[in-house]
XYZ file of C-alpha atoms in Angstrom:
264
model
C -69.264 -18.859 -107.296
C -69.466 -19.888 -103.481
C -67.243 -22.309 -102.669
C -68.847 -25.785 -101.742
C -67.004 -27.011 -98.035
C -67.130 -30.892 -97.095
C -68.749 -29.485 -94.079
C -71.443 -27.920 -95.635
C -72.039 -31.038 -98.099
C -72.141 -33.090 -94.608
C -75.052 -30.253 -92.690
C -77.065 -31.044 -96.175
C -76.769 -34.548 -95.845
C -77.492 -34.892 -92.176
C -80.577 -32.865 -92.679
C -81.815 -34.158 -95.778
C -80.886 -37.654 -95.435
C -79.597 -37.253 -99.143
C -76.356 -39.072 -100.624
C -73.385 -37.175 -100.718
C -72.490 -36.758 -104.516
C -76.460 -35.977 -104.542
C -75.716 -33.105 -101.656
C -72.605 -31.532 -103.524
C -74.159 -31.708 -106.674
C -77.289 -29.577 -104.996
C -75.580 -27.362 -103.613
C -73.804 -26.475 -106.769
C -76.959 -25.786 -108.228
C -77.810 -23.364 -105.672
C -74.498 -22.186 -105.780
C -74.206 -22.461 -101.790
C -77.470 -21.950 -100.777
C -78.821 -24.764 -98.029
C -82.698 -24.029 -98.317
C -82.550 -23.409 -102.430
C -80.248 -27.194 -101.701
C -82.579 -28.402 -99.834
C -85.930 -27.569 -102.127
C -83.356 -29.233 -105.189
C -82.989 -32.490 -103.814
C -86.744 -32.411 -102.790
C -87.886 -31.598 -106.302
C -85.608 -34.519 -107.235
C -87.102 -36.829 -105.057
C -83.804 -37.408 -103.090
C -84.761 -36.330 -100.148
C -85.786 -38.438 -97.761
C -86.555 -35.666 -95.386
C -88.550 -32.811 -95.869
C -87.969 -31.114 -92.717
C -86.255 -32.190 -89.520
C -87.048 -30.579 -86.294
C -83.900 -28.466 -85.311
C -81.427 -30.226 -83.100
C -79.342 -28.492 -80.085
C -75.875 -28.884 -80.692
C -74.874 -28.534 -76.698
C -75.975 -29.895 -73.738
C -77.757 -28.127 -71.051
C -80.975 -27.844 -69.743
C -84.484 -26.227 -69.854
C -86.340 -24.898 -66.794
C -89.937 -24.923 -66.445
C -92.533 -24.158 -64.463
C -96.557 -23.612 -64.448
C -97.688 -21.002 -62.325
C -100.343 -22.929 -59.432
C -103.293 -20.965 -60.101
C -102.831 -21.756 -64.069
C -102.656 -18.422 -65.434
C -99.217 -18.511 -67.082
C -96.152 -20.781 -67.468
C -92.451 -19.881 -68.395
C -89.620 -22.154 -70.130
C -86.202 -20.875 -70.207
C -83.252 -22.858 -72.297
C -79.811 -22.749 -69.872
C -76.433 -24.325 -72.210
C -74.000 -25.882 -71.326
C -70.852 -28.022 -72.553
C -71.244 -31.436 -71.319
C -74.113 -33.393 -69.656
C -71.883 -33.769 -66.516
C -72.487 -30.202 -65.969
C -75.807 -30.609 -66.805
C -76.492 -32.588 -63.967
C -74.785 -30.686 -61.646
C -75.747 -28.644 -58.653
C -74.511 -25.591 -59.404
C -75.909 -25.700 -62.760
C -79.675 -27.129 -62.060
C -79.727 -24.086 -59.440
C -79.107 -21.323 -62.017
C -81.894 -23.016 -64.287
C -84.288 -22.606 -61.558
C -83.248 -19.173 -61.295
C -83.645 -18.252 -64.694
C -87.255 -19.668 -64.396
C -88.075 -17.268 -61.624
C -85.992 -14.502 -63.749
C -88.423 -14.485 -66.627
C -91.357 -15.524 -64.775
C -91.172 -11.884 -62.947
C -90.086 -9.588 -65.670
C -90.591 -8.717 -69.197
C -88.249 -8.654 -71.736
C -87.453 -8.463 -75.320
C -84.732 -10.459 -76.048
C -81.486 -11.754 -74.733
C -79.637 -9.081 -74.272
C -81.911 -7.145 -72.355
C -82.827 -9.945 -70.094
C -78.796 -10.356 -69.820
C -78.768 -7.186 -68.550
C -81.440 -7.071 -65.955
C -80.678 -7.164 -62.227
C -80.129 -11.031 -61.080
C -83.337 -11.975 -59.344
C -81.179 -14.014 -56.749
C -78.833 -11.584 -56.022
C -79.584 -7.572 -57.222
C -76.202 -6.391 -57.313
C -75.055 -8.283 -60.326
C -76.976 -8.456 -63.530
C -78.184 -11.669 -64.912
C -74.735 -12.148 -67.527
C -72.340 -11.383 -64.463
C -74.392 -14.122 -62.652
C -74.285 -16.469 -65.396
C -69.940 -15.794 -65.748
C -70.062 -16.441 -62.025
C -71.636 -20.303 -62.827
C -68.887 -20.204 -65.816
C -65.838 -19.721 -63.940
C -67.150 -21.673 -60.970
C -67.978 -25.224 -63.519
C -65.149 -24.492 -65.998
C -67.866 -24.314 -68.709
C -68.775 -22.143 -71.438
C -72.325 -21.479 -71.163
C -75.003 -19.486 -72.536
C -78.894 -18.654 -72.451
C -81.025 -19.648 -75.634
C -84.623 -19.545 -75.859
C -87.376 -18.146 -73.483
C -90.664 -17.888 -73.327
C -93.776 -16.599 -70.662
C -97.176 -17.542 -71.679
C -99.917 -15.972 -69.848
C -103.734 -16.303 -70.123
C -105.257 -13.892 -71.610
C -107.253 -11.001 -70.104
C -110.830 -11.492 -68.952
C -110.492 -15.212 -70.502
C -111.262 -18.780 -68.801
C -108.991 -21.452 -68.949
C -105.387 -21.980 -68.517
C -101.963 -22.555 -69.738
C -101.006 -25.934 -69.791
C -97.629 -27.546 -70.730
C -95.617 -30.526 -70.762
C -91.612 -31.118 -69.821
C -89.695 -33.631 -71.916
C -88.263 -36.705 -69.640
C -85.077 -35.746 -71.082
C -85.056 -32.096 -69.622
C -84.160 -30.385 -73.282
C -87.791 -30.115 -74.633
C -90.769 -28.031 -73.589
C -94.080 -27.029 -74.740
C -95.991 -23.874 -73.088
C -99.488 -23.806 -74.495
C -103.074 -21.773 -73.802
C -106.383 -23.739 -73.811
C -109.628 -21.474 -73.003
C -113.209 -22.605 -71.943
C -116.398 -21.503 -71.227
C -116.021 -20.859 -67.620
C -113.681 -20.874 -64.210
C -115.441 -24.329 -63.289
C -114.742 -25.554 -66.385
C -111.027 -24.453 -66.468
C -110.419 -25.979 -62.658
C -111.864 -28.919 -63.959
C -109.604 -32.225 -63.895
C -109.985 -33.228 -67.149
C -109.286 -30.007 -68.429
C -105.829 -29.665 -67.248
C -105.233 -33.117 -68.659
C -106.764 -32.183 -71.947
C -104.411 -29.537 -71.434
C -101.409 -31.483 -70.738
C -102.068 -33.896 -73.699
C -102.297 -31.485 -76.238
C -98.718 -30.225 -75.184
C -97.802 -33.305 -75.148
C -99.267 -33.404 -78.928
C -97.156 -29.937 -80.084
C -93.756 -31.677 -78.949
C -94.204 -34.487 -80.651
C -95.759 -33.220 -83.910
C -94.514 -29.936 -84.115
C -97.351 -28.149 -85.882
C -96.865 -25.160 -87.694
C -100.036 -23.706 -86.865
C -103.171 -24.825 -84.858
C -105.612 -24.891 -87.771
C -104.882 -23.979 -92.138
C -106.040 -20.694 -91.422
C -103.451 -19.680 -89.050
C -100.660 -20.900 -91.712
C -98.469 -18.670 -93.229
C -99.009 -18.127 -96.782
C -95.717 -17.832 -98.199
C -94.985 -21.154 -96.509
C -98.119 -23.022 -98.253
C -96.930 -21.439 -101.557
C -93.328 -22.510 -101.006
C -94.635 -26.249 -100.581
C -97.497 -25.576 -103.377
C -93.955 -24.820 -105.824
C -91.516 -27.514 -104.464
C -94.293 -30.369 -105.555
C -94.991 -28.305 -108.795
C -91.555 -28.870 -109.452
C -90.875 -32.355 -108.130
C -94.030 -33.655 -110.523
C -92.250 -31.933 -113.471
C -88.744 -33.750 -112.669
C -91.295 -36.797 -112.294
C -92.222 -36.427 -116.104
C -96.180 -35.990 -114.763
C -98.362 -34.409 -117.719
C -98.597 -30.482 -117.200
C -102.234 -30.656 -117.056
C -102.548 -32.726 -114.236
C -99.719 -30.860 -112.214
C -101.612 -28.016 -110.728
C -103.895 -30.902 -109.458
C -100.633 -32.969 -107.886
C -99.264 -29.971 -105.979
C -103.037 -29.237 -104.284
C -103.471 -32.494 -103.304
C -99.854 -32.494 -101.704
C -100.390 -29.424 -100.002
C -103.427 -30.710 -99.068
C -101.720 -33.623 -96.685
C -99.152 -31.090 -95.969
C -101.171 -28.722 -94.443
C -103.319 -31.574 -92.791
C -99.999 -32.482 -91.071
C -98.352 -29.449 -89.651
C -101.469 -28.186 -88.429
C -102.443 -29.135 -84.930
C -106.718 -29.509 -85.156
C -105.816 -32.004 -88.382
C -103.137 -34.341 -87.052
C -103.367 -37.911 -85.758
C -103.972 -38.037 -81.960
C -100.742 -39.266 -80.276
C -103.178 -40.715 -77.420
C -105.355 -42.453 -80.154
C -104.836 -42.132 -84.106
């Protein structure tokens, strides 16, 4: 049997909003497990989160930039220690770099944009670069996510985004149109803009039900199944329970269906 750590009862609780003897005792159930924990509590109705939107656990920074003619956009997450650094110089400099990194290559992954020849300076690679800011702030540091978004071929419109006021949160995102006109159009980059703004706020899963994930709707479809059953509901009258859950569920992680931020 896995062994149930204070700190893992305290990760379920902070995510699930759950009490603690509730949090131990569902992980017990699931004999360690956090999501087979976190569908328990659900099914029990103790959870007074479904999901929560993961958190960073550092401070640091992410770069972003939108190309001017509109055909692609790039966000690169830079971490850091402490907001001090953060703020600094040395630090805001290597973001920027990092932004013009990925905006003029193409990689797979971490390590092989790690590896790649510093686009400020050839003769080092991007990781000895990114010791040099280490040892020069005192912080440990690292790269996390990164993403280039580019319009795609022989289509109209653009790629529009939005940068959180707070520097840690960006949205890259492609809206297409009927024409060039149309896509150079004023209230088409602020259509644009807004419904980035809408993604970072909401968090959709997927832009309409069809472009769900199956498995996910079915996980949901289960967990109310389940949490109607614990509720004592009449087995006839479950099947009906956990569509019209899924239902709002789906009408709520899926972009085309939610609330307007702008107007609801």
């Amino acid at each position: 049997m896995t062994e149930i750590t204070a700190a893992k009862v305290k990760e379920l609780r902070e995510s699930t909003g759950a009490g603690m003897l509730d949090c131990k005792k569902a992980l017990v159930e699931a004999d360690g497990d956090m999501e087979k924990a976190v569908d328990w509590l659900r099914q029990k109705g103790l959870s007074k989160a479904a999901k929560k939107a993961g958190r960073a656990t550092s401070e640091g920074l992410v770069g972003f930039e939108l190309a001017a003619d509109g055909k692609s956009g790039v966000a690169v997450e830079v971490k850091c220690e402490t907001d001090f650094v953060a703020r600094g110089d040395k630090f805001q400099g290597f973001v920027k770099d990092m932004v013009a990194q990925v905006a003029k290559g193409e990689y797979a992954d971490s390590e092989a944009l790690l590896s790649a020849p510093f686009v400020a300076d050839a003769s080092v690679t991007v990781k000895e670069a990114l010791d040099g800011v280490i040892a020069t702030t005192g912080e440990n540091m690292g790269l996390g996510k990164f993403a280039k978004m580019e319009l795609a071929a022989g289509k109209s419109g653009l790629i529009g985004g939005y940068l959180h006021s707070n520097g840690k949160l960006a949205v890259l995102v492609e809206m297409q149109t009927g024409s060039d006109a149309a896509a150079a159009s004023e209230a088409f980059h602020e259509v644009a803009k807004n419904v980035a703004m809408q993604i970072a706020a909401a968090s959709p899963l997927a832009v309409s039900a069809e472009g769900l994930n199956p498995e996910v709707v079915e996980h949901e479809r289960e967990v109310y199944r389940q949490k109607a059953r614990e509720e004592g509901k009449p087995e006839q009258i479950i099947e009906k329970i956990a569509e019209g859950a899924v239902k709002k569920f789906c009408k709520d992680v899926c972009l085309l269906d939610q609330l307007y931020i702008r107007d609801d």
